[in-house]
PDB file of C-alpha atoms and ligand atoms in Angstrom:
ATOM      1  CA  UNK C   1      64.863   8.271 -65.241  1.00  0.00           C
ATOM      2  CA  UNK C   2      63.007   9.315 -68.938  1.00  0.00           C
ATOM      3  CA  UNK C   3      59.586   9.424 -69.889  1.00  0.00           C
ATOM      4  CA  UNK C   4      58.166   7.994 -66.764  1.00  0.00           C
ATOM      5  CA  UNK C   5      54.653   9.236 -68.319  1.00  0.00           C
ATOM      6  CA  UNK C   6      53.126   7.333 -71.073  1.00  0.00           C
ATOM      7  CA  UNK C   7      50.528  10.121 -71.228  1.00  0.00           C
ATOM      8  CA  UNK C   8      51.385  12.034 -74.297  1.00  0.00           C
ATOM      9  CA  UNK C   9      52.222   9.866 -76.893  1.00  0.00           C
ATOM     10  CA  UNK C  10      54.132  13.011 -78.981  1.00  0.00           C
ATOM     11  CA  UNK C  11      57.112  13.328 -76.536  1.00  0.00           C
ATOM     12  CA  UNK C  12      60.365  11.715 -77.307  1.00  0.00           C
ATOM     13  CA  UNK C  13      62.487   9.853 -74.925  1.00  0.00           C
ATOM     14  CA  UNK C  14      65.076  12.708 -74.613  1.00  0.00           C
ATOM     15  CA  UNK C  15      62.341  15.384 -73.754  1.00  0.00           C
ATOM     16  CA  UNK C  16      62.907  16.480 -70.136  1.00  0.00           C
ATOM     17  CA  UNK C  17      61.346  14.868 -67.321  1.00  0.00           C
ATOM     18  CA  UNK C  18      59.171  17.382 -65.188  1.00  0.00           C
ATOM     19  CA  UNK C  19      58.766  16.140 -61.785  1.00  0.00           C
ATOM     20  CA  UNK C  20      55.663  17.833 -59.320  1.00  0.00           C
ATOM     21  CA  UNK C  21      56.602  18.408 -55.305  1.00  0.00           C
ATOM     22  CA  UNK C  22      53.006  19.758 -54.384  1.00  0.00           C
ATOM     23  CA  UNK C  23      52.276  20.917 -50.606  1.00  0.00           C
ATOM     24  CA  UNK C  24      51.481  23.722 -47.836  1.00  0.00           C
ATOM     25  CA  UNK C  25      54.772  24.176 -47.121  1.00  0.00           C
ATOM     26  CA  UNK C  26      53.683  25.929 -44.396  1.00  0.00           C
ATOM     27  CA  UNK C  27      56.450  26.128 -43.707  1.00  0.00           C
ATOM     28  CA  UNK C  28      59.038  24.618 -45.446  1.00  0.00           C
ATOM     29  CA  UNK C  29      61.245  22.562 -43.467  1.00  0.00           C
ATOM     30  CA  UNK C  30      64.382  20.469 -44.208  1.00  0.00           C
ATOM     31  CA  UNK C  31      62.093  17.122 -45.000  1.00  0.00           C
ATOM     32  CA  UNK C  32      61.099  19.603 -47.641  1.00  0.00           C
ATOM     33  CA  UNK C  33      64.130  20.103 -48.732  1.00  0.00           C
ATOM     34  CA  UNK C  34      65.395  16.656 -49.288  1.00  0.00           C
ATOM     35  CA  UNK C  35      62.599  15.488 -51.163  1.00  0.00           C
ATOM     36  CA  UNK C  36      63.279  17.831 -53.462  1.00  0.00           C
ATOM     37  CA  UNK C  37      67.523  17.544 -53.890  1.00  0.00           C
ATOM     38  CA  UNK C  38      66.643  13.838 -54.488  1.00  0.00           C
ATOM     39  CA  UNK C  39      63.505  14.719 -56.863  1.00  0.00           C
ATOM     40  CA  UNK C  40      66.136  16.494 -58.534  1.00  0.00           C
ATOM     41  CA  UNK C  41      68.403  13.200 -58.857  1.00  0.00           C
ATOM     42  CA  UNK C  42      66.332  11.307 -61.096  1.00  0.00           C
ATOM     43  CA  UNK C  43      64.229  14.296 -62.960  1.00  0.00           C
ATOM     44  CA  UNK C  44      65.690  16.760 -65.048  1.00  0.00           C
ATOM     45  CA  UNK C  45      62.808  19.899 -63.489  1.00  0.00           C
ATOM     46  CA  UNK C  46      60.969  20.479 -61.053  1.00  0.00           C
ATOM     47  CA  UNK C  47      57.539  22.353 -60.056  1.00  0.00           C
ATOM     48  CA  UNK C  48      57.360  23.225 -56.612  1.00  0.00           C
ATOM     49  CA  UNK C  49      53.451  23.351 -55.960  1.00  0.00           C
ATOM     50  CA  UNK C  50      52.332  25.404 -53.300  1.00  0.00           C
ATOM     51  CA  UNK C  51      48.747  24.480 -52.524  1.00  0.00           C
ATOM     52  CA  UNK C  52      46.024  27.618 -51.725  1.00  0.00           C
ATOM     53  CA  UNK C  53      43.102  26.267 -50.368  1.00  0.00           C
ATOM     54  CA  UNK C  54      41.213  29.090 -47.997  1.00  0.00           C
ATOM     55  CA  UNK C  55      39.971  26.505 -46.030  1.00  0.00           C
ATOM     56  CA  UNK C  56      42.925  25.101 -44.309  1.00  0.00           C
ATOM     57  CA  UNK C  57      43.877  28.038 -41.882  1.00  0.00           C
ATOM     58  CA  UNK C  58      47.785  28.426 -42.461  1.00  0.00           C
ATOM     59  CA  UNK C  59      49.757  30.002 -40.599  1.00  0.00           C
ATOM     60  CA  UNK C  60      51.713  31.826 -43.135  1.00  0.00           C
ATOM     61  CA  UNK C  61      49.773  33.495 -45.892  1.00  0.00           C
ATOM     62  CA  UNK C  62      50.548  32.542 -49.066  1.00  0.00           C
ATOM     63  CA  UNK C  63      53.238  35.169 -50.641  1.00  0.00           C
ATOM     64  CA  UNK C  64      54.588  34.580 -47.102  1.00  0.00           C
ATOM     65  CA  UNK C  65      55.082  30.456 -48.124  1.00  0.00           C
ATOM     66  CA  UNK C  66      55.716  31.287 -51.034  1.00  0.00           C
ATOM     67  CA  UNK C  67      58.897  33.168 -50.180  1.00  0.00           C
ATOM     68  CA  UNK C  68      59.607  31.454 -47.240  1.00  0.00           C
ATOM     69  CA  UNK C  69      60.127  28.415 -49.910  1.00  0.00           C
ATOM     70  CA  UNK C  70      62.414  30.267 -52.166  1.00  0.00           C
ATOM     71  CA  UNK C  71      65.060  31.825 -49.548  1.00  0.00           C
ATOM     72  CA  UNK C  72      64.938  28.238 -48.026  1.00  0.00           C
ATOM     73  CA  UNK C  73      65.584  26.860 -51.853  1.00  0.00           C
ATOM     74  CA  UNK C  74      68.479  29.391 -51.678  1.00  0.00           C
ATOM     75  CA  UNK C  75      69.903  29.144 -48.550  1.00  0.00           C
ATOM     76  CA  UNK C  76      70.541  24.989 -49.173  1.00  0.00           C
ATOM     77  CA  UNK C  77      71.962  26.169 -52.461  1.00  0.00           C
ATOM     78  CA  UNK C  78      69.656  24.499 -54.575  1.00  0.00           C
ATOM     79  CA  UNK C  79      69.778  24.905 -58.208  1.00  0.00           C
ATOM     80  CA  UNK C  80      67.125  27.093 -58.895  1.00  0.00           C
ATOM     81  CA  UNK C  81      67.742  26.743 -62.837  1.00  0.00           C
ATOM     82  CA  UNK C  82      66.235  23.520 -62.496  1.00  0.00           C
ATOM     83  CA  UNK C  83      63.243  24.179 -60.368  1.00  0.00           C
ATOM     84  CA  UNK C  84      60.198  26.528 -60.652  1.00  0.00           C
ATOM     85  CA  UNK C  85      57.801  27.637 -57.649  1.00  0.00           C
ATOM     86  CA  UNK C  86      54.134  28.220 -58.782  1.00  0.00           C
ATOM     87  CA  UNK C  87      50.609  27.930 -56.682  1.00  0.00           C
ATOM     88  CA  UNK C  88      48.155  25.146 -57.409  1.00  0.00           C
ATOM     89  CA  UNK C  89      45.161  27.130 -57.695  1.00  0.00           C
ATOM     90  CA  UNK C  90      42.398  23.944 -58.075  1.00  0.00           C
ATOM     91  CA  UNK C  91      42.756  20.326 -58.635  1.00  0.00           C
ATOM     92  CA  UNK C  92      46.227  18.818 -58.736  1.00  0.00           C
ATOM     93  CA  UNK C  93      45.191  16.918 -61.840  1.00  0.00           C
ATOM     94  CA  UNK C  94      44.339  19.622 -63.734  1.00  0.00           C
ATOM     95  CA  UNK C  95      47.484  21.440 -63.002  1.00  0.00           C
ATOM     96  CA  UNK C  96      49.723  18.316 -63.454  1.00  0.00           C
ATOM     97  CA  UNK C  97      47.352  18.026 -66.990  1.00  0.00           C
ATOM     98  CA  UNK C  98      48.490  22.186 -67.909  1.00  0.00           C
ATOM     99  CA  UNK C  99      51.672  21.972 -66.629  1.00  0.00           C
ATOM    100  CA  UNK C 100      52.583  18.690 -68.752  1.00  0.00           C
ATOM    101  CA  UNK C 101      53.911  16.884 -65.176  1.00  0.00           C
ATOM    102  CA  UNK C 102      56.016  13.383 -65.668  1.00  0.00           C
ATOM    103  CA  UNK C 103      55.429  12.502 -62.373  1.00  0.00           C
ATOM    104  CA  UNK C 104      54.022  13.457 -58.868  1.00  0.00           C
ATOM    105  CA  UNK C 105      56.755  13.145 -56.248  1.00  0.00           C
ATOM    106  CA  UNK C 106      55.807  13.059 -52.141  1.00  0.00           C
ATOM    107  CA  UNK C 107      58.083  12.387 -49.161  1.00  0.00           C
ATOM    108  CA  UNK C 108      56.620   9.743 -46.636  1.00  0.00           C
ATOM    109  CA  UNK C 109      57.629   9.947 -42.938  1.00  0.00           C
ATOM    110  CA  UNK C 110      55.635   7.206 -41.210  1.00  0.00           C
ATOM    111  CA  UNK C 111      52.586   4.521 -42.276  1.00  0.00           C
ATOM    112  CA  UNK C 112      50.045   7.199 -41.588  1.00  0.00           C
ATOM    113  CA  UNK C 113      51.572   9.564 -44.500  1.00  0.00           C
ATOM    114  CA  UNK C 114      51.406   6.390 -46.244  1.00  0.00           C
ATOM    115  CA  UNK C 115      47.648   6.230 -45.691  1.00  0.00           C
ATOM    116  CA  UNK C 116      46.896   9.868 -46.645  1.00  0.00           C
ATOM    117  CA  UNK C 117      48.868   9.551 -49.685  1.00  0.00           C
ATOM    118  CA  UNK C 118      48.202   6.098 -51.335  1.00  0.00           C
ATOM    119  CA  UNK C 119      44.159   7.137 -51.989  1.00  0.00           C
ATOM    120  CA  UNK C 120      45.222  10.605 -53.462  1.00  0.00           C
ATOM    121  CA  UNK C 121      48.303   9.511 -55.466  1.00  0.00           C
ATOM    122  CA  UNK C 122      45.084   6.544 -56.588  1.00  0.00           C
ATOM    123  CA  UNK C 123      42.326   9.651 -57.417  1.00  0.00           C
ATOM    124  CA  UNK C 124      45.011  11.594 -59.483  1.00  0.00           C
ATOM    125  CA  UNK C 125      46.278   9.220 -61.334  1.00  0.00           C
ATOM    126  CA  UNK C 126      42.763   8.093 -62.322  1.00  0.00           C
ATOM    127  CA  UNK C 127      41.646  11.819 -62.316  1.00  0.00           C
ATOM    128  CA  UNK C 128      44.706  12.322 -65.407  1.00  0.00           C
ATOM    129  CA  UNK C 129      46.830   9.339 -65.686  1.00  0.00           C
ATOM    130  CA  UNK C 130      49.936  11.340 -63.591  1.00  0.00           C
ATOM    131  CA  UNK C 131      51.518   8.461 -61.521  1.00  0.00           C
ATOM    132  CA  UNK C 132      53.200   9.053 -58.201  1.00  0.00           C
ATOM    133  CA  UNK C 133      56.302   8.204 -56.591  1.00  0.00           C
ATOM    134  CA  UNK C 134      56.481   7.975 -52.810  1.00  0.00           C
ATOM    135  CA  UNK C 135      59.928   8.656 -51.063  1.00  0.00           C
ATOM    136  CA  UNK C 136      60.682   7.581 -47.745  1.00  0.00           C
ATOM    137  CA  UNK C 137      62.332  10.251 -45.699  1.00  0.00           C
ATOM    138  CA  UNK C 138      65.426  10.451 -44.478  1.00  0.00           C
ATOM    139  CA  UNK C 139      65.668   8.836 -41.226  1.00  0.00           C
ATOM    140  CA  UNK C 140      67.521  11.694 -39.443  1.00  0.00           C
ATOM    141  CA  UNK C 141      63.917  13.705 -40.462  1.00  0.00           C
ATOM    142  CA  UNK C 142      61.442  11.530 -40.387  1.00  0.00           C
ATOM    143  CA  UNK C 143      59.485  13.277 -37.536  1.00  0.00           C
ATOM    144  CA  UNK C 144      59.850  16.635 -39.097  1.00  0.00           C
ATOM    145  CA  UNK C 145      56.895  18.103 -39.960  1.00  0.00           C
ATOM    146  CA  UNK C 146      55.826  21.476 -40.519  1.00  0.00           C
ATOM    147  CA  UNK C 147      52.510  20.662 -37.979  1.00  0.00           C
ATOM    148  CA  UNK C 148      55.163  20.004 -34.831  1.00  0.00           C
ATOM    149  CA  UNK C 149      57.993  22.926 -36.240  1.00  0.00           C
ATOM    150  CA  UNK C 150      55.020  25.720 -35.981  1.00  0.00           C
ATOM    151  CA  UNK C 151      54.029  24.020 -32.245  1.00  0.00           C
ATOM    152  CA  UNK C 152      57.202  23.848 -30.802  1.00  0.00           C
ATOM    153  CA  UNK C 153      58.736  27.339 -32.779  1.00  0.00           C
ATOM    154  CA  UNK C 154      55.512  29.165 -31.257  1.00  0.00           C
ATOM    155  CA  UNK C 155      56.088  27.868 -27.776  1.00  0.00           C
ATOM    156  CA  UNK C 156      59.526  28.958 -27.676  1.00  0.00           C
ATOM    157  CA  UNK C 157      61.447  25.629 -28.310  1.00  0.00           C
ATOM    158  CA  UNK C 158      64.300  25.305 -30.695  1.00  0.00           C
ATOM    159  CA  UNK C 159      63.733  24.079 -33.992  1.00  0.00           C
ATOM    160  CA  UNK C 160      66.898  25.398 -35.796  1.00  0.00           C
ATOM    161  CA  UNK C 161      67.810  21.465 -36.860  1.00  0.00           C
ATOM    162  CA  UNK C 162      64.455  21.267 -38.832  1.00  0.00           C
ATOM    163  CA  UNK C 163      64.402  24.227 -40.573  1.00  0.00           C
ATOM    164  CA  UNK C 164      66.648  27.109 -42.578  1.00  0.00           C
ATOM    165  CA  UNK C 165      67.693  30.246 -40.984  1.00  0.00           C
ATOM    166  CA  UNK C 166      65.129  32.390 -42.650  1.00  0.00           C
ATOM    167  CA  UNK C 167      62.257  30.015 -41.693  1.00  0.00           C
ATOM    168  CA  UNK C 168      63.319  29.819 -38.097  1.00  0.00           C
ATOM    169  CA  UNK C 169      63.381  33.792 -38.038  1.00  0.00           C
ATOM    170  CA  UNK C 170      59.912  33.708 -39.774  1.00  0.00           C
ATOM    171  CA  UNK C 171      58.652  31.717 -37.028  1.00  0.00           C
ATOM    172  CA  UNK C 172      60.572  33.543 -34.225  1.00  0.00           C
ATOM    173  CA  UNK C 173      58.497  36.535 -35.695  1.00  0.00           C
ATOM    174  CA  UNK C 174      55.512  35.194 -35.582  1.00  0.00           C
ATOM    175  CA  UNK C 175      56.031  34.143 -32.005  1.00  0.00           C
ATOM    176  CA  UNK C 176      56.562  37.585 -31.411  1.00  0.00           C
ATOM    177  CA  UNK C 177      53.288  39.021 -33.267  1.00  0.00           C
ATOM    178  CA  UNK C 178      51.438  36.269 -31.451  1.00  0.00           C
ATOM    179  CA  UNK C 179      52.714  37.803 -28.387  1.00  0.00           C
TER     180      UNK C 179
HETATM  181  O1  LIG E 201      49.357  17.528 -47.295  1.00  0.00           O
HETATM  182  P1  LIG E 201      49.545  18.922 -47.824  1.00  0.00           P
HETATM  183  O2  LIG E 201      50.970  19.348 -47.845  1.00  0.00           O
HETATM  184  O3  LIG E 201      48.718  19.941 -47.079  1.00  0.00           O
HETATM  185  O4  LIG E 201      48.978  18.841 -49.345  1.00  0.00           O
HETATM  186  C1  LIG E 201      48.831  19.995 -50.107  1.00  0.00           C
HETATM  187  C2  LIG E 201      48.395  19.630 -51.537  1.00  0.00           C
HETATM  188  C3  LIG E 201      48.596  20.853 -52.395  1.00  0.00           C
HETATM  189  C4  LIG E 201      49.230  18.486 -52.072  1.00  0.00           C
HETATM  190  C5  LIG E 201      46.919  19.156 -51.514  1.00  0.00           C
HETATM  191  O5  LIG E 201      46.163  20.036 -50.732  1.00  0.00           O
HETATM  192  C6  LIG E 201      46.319  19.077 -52.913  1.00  0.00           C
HETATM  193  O6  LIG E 201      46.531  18.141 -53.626  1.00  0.00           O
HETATM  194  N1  LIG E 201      45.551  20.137 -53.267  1.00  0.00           N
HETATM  195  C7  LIG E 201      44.921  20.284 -54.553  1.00  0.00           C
HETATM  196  C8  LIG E 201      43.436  19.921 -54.494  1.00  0.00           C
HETATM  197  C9  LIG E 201      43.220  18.533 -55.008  1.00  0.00           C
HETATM  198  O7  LIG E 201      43.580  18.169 -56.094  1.00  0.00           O
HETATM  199  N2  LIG E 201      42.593  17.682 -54.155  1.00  0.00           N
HETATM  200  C10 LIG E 201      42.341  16.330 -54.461  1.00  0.00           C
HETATM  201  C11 LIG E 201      43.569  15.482 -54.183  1.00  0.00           C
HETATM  202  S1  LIG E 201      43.299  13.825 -54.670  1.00  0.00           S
END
């Protein structure tokens, strides 16, 4: 897919398509991943947007998402000449407005994803004209989330089909710290 964006009326068919993944990614887990592979199917780059917003309590700070992201991004062999990791310091619209996004891509796992996304994909694309594609996930993870990997990983249960190796150490660690 080309120039899904009408927005900027100088770029030319062939330019490349820029795709946005924003989220916590707190952390990253396999749904993650997939979203992005298939991002990565019909766009030509991608931003991975890690959002920092003081207010939401993560678990993981966020140089700790941050390179929890990439080792996961490396572990599934992902082609990182294709993809760039950055923070979303404000408003998504502004960034997608800087960073000259295509498109807004988001994974949806259930109706209430559905719910939460439709009214933001709505405000940003009124906010700067960036549409948004939803993806459904992938049945075998559509009840992955990174909400129910941190519960179960920090009470001990196994969560090694959800996430990478490095993320499930991450958490095993932080099981640890927690005591
Ligand atoms: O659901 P998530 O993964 O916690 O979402 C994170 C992210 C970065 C997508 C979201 O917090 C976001 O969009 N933050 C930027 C602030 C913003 O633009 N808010 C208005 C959205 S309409």
């Amino acid at each position: 897919m080309r120039n899904v964006s009408k927005r900027d009326a100088s770029r030319y068919p062939w330019d490349m398509t820029l795709a946005l993944c924003p989220g916590s990614f707190d952390p990253t887990t396999r749904g993650h991943l997939d979203i992005f592979i298939r991002t990565l199917s019909f766009c030509d780059e991608l931003i991975i947007g890690l959002g920092v917003n003081s207010t939401k309590g993560y678990l993981f700070s966020d140089a700790q998402r941050q390179i929890l992201l990439r080792d996961a991004l490396l572990e599934v062999q992902a082609p990182m000449e294709r993809i760039r990791i950055m923070t979303i310091p404000g408003l998504l619209a502004n960034f997608c407005r800087d960073q000259q996004i295509d498109v807004v891509v988001k994974g949806v796992r259930n109706s209430l994803d559905l719910e939460h996304e439709m009214p933001m994909a709505e405000a940003n694309r009124a906010l700067c004209a960036v549409e948004t594609i939803l993806l459904p996930s992938a049945p075998n993870l559509g009840l992955v989330s990174s909400s129910i990997v941190k519960e179960v990983a920090l009470l001990g249960g196994d969560i090694s089909p959800y996430v990478t190796k490095n993320v499930a150490l991450a958490l095993a660690q932080e099981r640890e710290l927690l005591g």
